Structure formats: C-alpha cells, structure tokens
Amino acid sequence: MTALPGEPGPIGVFDSGYGGLTILEGIRQRMPQYDYIYLGDNARAPYGTRSFDVVYEFTRQAVVRLFQLGCHLVILGCNTASAKALRSIQQNDLPKLDSQRRVLGIIIPTAEVIGRLTRTGHVGVLATEGTIRSKSYDLEIAKRHPEVKVTGVACPMWVPLVENNEAGGPGADYFVQKSLGQLMEADPQIDAIILGCTHYPILLPKIEKYKRPNVKVVSQGAYVAESLADYLLRHPEMEERCSKRGRMRYLTTENAEKFSISAQLFLHENVEAEHIDLG
C-alpha cells in the first residue's frame, strides 16, 4: 500500500503504542473509504514519562517513515506526542521535509468542542504525567474558551492496566476510583472530563461506574474524526492526495504477533501487523 512520490497515499495515524487505535477506530467509522496506515512505536512505549526532546525525536522519526510510505497527511493519535512534538514538527521539520505534507494532532480538536460540552464551565482532564505537565489542554482550551476552568490529574497506572489486559480487573477499579476522586476533590464543579490519553476509552466501563451521574466523559475518537472530516472538506487539495480504496495496514516497532493480539482488544477485529524499525 506504499504510494509512489506524487501519487495519492494513505492517511497515517501514529501513536506510541496501542491507544491511537481508539482514534483510528473513530476516524474509520466516520470515513471508511480512505486508506490508512497505523504505526505504533510499541517497543519504546510509553511516551508519557519521557522528556520533550525524546518524544520529539521519536515522533519525528515516525512521521518521516510514514511520509516515506506515501502518507501526505499524518495524525498524531497520541496526546503526549501532540503535546510535546507537534508544534516543533509543524514549524521546524515540515518546511524542510515537504511543505505540501501535513501533520495534525488530537488536542486541538478536543479543545475546540469542549465549550459546548460543559454547562458549569469547569472541565477535568485525565491524562499521562507528560500531557498534564505540558499544560497543553489548559493552553488550547484557554485560547478558545477563556471562561472555562481546567483541572488536570495524571493517571500513571492507567496505561499499564490497559496494555496488560487488566482493564476489567479489580486493580482498574482501585486506580480509576482513586483518580476520579482526586479530580472531583480538586474541583467539585467539574461536569465534563476529557480522557486525555487514547488508552483511556478502554477503561470507560470503570470510569462510568465511578464518575458522578451529571458528569460527561469526553472520549476523543469521534471528535477527532469530526475535525478531520471538516479539515479535508476545507482543504480539497489534501483530500485529493488521500487514496480511497478502504485499505488498512498496521505497523509496529514491537513483535508483530504480540501487536496483532493486543490490537484486537481495541478494535474488536482481526489484525495482521508488520514489524518496522524506526531508530
């Protein structure tokens, strides 16, 4: 499914691991006609505790590889990469690599819609330590909805729970209840919670169990898909560069068989992955 230079190519979706599959699923449900390549840097995951410089370098390597595979448009389906690497890649790398290609993140689409999803004007963010420390959600929401108060809590145990297939176990109950309690204690007026990590939708049954009844949980997949559909509508020149055969390809820097098995937890369908090296 590799496109030749100048030919239409697949839409690339990158994540440090499996979480971006929840973004991919939302996009494919909205726009199944396009070709997609998913690239997971599972061998070097998680990104959440890594420095800005390391996340930037790893993300840049992935973007370059997806460009080499024919992608004209790449979505960073990873909150940490969107927070720590997106701006540098857009401003510093794209002009040198190819000014006609585009890299988009997933924080801004969520920040754009949150204003219509809260009535109290108090919003919570549950995310990795890296995303919370970056304050990317605080900054992007403030630009668009300055009246909204944002409170963030890091959930360092949530990703390991998901990736070790413990999302349905008692450990998940403990850590989800604990993090939600911390968030609501910090601001009892919160009525919308952004799941600021793409792994977290797998924990939705536990989150729904322990959240307050009046609190809306905002999962990113559908909103990113809505934003991408709008982007392609507003940029027909990019839309023409996206091939449309309904094909899907999965790449991982980890063991391909392991990825294929774990990916089924996110996609609920058979997955055949290929191994790829980035570093």
Coordinates of C-alpha atoms in Angstrom, one line a residue:
M1 CA 0.0 0.0 0.0
T2 CA 3.0 2.3 -0.4
A3 CA 2.4 5.2 -2.8
L4 CA 4.9 6.5 -5.2
P5 CA 6.0 10.1 -4.9
G6 CA 3.3 12.4 -6.1
E7 CA 0.6 9.8 -6.0
P8 CA -2.3 9.8 -3.6
G9 CA -1.4 7.8 -0.4
P10 CA -2.9 6.6 2.8
I11 CA -3.6 8.7 5.9
G12 CA -1.0 7.9 8.6
V13 CA -2.0 7.5 12.2
F14 CA 0.8 7.4 14.7
D15 CA 0.9 6.5 18.4
S16 CA 3.5 5.5 20.9
G17 CA 1.6 2.2 21.5
Y18 CA -2.0 0.9 21.2
G19 CA -4.0 3.9 22.4
G20 CA -4.1 5.6 19.0
L21 CA -6.2 2.6 17.8
T22 CA -9.2 4.3 19.5
I23 CA -8.5 7.4 17.4
L24 CA -8.1 5.2 14.3
E25 CA -11.4 3.4 15.0
G26 CA -13.3 6.7 15.3
I27 CA -11.8 8.0 12.0
R28 CA -12.5 4.8 10.1
Q29 CA -16.1 4.7 11.3
R30 CA -16.6 8.2 10.0
M31 CA -14.5 7.9 6.8
P32 CA -14.1 4.2 5.9
Q33 CA -13.4 4.9 2.2
Y34 CA -9.8 6.1 2.8
D35 CA -6.7 4.0 3.1
Y36 CA -4.9 4.1 6.4
I37 CA -1.5 3.1 7.9
Y38 CA -1.3 2.8 11.7
L39 CA 2.2 2.9 13.2
G40 CA 2.7 2.1 16.8
D41 CA 6.1 2.6 18.5
N42 CA 5.3 -0.1 21.0
A43 CA 9.0 -1.0 21.5
R44 CA 9.7 2.4 23.0
A45 CA 6.3 3.0 24.7
P46 CA 5.2 4.6 26.9
Y47 CA 6.0 8.2 26.0
G48 CA 4.2 9.7 28.9
T49 CA 7.2 10.0 31.3
R50 CA 9.8 10.8 28.6
S51 CA 11.3 14.2 28.1
F52 CA 10.2 16.7 25.4
D53 CA 13.4 16.1 23.4
V54 CA 13.0 12.3 23.4
V55 CA 9.3 12.4 22.5
Y56 CA 10.0 14.9 19.7
E57 CA 12.8 12.8 18.2
F58 CA 10.8 9.5 18.3
T59 CA 7.7 11.3 16.8
R60 CA 9.8 12.9 14.1
Q61 CA 11.2 9.5 13.1
A62 CA 7.7 8.1 12.9
V63 CA 6.5 11.0 10.8
V64 CA 9.4 10.7 8.4
R65 CA 8.8 7.0 8.0
L66 CA 5.1 7.5 7.3
F67 CA 6.0 10.1 4.7
Q68 CA 8.4 7.6 3.1
L69 CA 5.4 5.1 3.0
G70 CA 3.4 7.6 0.9
C71 CA 1.4 9.4 3.5
H72 CA 0.7 13.1 2.7
L73 CA -1.3 13.6 5.9
V74 CA -0.3 12.2 9.3
I75 CA -2.4 12.3 12.5
L76 CA -0.6 12.1 15.8
G77 CA -3.1 9.9 17.5
C78 CA -1.2 10.3 20.8
N79 CA -1.8 13.1 23.3
T80 CA 1.8 13.0 24.5
A81 CA 3.2 13.4 21.0
S82 CA 0.6 16.1 20.2
A83 CA 1.6 18.0 23.4
K84 CA 5.4 17.6 23.1
A85 CA 6.3 17.2 19.4
L86 CA 3.6 18.5 17.1
R87 CA 4.4 22.2 17.1
S88 CA 8.2 21.6 16.5
I89 CA 7.4 19.2 13.7
Q90 CA 5.0 21.6 12.1
Q91 CA 7.2 24.7 12.4
N92 CA 10.7 23.3 12.0
D93 CA 10.6 20.0 10.2
L94 CA 7.7 20.2 7.6
P95 CA 9.3 23.1 5.7
K96 CA 12.5 21.0 5.3
L97 CA 10.8 17.6 4.7
D98 CA 7.9 18.6 2.4
S99 CA 5.9 21.8 2.8
Q100 CA 3.0 20.2 1.0
R101 CA 2.5 17.5 3.6
R102 CA 0.7 18.0 6.9
V103 CA 0.9 16.6 10.5
L104 CA -2.1 17.2 12.8
G105 CA -2.7 16.4 16.5
I106 CA -5.6 15.5 18.6
I107 CA -5.6 18.0 21.4
I108 CA -6.9 21.0 19.4
P109 CA -10.0 19.1 18.1
T110 CA -10.9 18.2 21.7
A111 CA -10.2 21.8 22.9
E112 CA -12.5 23.2 20.2
V113 CA -15.6 21.2 21.2
I114 CA -15.3 21.2 25.0
G115 CA -17.0 24.6 25.3
R116 CA -20.3 23.1 24.1
L117 CA -20.0 20.0 26.3
T118 CA -19.8 21.8 29.7
R119 CA -22.6 23.7 31.4
T120 CA -20.7 24.7 34.6
G121 CA -17.6 25.9 32.7
H122 CA -15.5 23.5 34.8
V123 CA -13.6 20.8 32.9
G124 CA -11.3 18.0 34.1
V125 CA -8.5 16.3 32.2
L126 CA -7.3 12.8 33.0
A127 CA -4.0 12.1 31.1
T128 CA -0.4 10.9 31.4
E129 CA 2.1 12.8 33.5
G130 CA 3.7 14.2 30.4
T131 CA 0.5 15.6 29.0
I132 CA -0.6 17.1 32.3
R133 CA 2.8 18.7 32.9
S134 CA 2.8 20.2 29.4
K135 CA -0.5 22.0 30.2
S136 CA -1.4 21.7 26.5
Y137 CA -5.1 21.3 27.3
D138 CA -5.1 24.3 29.6
L139 CA -3.5 26.4 27.0
E140 CA -5.5 25.3 24.0
I141 CA -8.8 25.5 25.9
A142 CA -7.9 28.9 27.2
K143 CA -7.4 30.2 23.7
R144 CA -10.8 29.1 22.6
H145 CA -12.9 29.2 25.8
P146 CA -11.2 31.6 28.2
E147 CA -14.1 31.3 30.6
V148 CA -13.6 27.5 31.1
K149 CA -11.6 26.4 34.2
V150 CA -9.4 23.3 33.6
T151 CA -8.2 20.9 36.2
G152 CA -5.8 18.0 35.4
V153 CA -4.9 14.9 37.2
A154 CA -2.2 12.4 36.0
C155 CA -3.1 8.7 35.9
P156 CA 0.3 6.9 35.6
M157 CA -1.2 3.5 36.3
W158 CA -4.0 3.6 33.7
V159 CA -1.9 2.8 30.6
P160 CA -0.2 -0.2 32.2
L161 CA -3.6 -1.6 33.2
V162 CA -4.8 -1.4 29.7
E163 CA -1.7 -2.7 28.0
N164 CA -1.5 -5.6 30.4
N165 CA -5.2 -6.5 29.7
E166 CA -6.2 -5.6 33.3
A167 CA -8.8 -3.0 32.3
G168 CA -11.6 -5.3 33.6
G169 CA -9.9 -6.3 36.8
P170 CA -10.0 -5.1 40.4
G171 CA -6.8 -3.1 40.0
A172 CA -8.6 -0.9 37.5
D173 CA -11.4 -0.3 39.9
Y174 CA -9.0 0.9 42.5
F175 CA -7.0 3.2 40.3
V176 CA -9.9 4.6 38.3
Q177 CA -11.9 5.4 41.5
K178 CA -8.8 7.0 43.1
S179 CA -8.0 9.3 40.1
L180 CA -11.7 10.3 39.7
G181 CA -11.8 11.1 43.4
Q182 CA -8.7 13.3 43.2
L183 CA -10.1 15.1 40.2
M184 CA -13.5 15.8 41.7
E185 CA -12.0 16.8 45.1
A186 CA -9.8 19.3 43.3
D187 CA -12.9 20.9 41.6
P188 CA -16.3 19.6 42.6
Q189 CA -18.0 21.7 39.9
I190 CA -16.5 19.7 37.0
D191 CA -19.2 18.4 34.7
A192 CA -17.1 17.2 31.8
I193 CA -14.0 15.1 31.9
I194 CA -11.6 14.8 28.9
L195 CA -9.9 11.5 28.5
G196 CA -6.6 13.0 27.5
C197 CA -4.9 9.7 26.7
T198 CA -6.0 7.4 23.9
H199 CA -5.7 4.3 26.0
Y200 CA -8.3 5.5 28.5
P201 CA -11.5 4.7 26.5
I202 CA -10.8 1.0 27.2
L203 CA -11.4 1.9 30.8
L204 CA -14.8 3.5 30.1
P205 CA -16.9 0.9 31.9
K206 CA -14.9 1.6 35.1
I207 CA -15.0 5.3 34.6
E208 CA -18.8 5.3 34.0
K209 CA -19.1 3.2 37.2
Y210 CA -17.3 5.6 39.5
K211 CA -18.0 9.1 37.9
R212 CA -20.8 11.3 39.2
P213 CA -24.1 10.9 37.2
N214 CA -24.0 14.5 36.0
V215 CA -20.5 14.3 34.6
K216 CA -20.0 13.8 30.9
V217 CA -17.0 11.8 29.8
V218 CA -15.3 13.1 26.6
S219 CA -13.6 10.4 24.5
Q220 CA -11.6 11.8 21.7
G221 CA -12.1 9.4 18.8
A222 CA -15.4 10.8 17.5
Y223 CA -14.3 14.4 17.9
V224 CA -11.0 13.9 16.1
A225 CA -12.9 12.2 13.3
E226 CA -15.3 15.1 13.0
S227 CA -12.4 17.5 12.9
L228 CA -10.5 15.6 10.3
A229 CA -13.6 15.3 8.1
D230 CA -14.0 19.1 8.3
Y231 CA -10.3 19.6 7.6
L232 CA -10.5 17.5 4.4
L233 CA -13.6 19.4 3.3
R234 CA -11.8 22.7 3.8
H235 CA -8.6 21.5 2.1
P236 CA -9.7 19.7 -1.1
E237 CA -6.1 19.7 -2.3
M238 CA -5.1 17.5 0.6
E239 CA -8.3 15.4 0.2
E240 CA -7.2 14.6 -3.4
R241 CA -3.9 13.3 -2.1
C242 CA -5.5 10.7 0.2
S243 CA -6.1 7.4 -1.5
K244 CA -9.5 5.8 -1.3
R245 CA -9.6 2.0 -1.5
G246 CA -10.7 1.3 2.0
R247 CA -7.4 -0.5 2.9
M248 CA -5.7 -0.8 6.3
R249 CA -2.1 -1.6 7.2
Y250 CA -0.7 -1.9 10.7
L251 CA 3.0 -1.4 11.6
T252 CA 4.7 -1.8 15.0
T253 CA 8.2 -1.5 16.3
E254 CA 7.5 -4.4 18.6
N255 CA 6.7 -8.0 17.9
A256 CA 4.1 -8.1 15.2
E257 CA 2.3 -11.1 16.6
K258 CA 2.1 -9.6 20.0
F259 CA 0.7 -6.3 18.5
S260 CA -1.9 -8.2 16.4
I261 CA -3.2 -10.0 19.5
S262 CA -3.3 -6.8 21.7
A263 CA -4.8 -4.6 19.0
Q264 CA -7.9 -6.8 18.9
L265 CA -8.7 -5.5 22.4
F266 CA -9.1 -2.1 20.9
L267 CA -10.6 -2.8 17.5
H268 CA -12.6 -6.0 18.1
E269 CA -11.5 -7.4 14.8
N270 CA -8.6 -9.5 13.4
V271 CA -5.4 -7.5 12.9
E272 CA -2.3 -8.6 10.9
A273 CA 0.6 -6.4 11.8
E274 CA 4.1 -6.0 10.3
H275 CA 7.3 -5.2 12.2
I276 CA 9.1 -2.0 11.3
D277 CA 12.3 -0.3 12.7
L278 CA 12.4 3.5 13.3
G279 CA 15.6 4.2 15.2

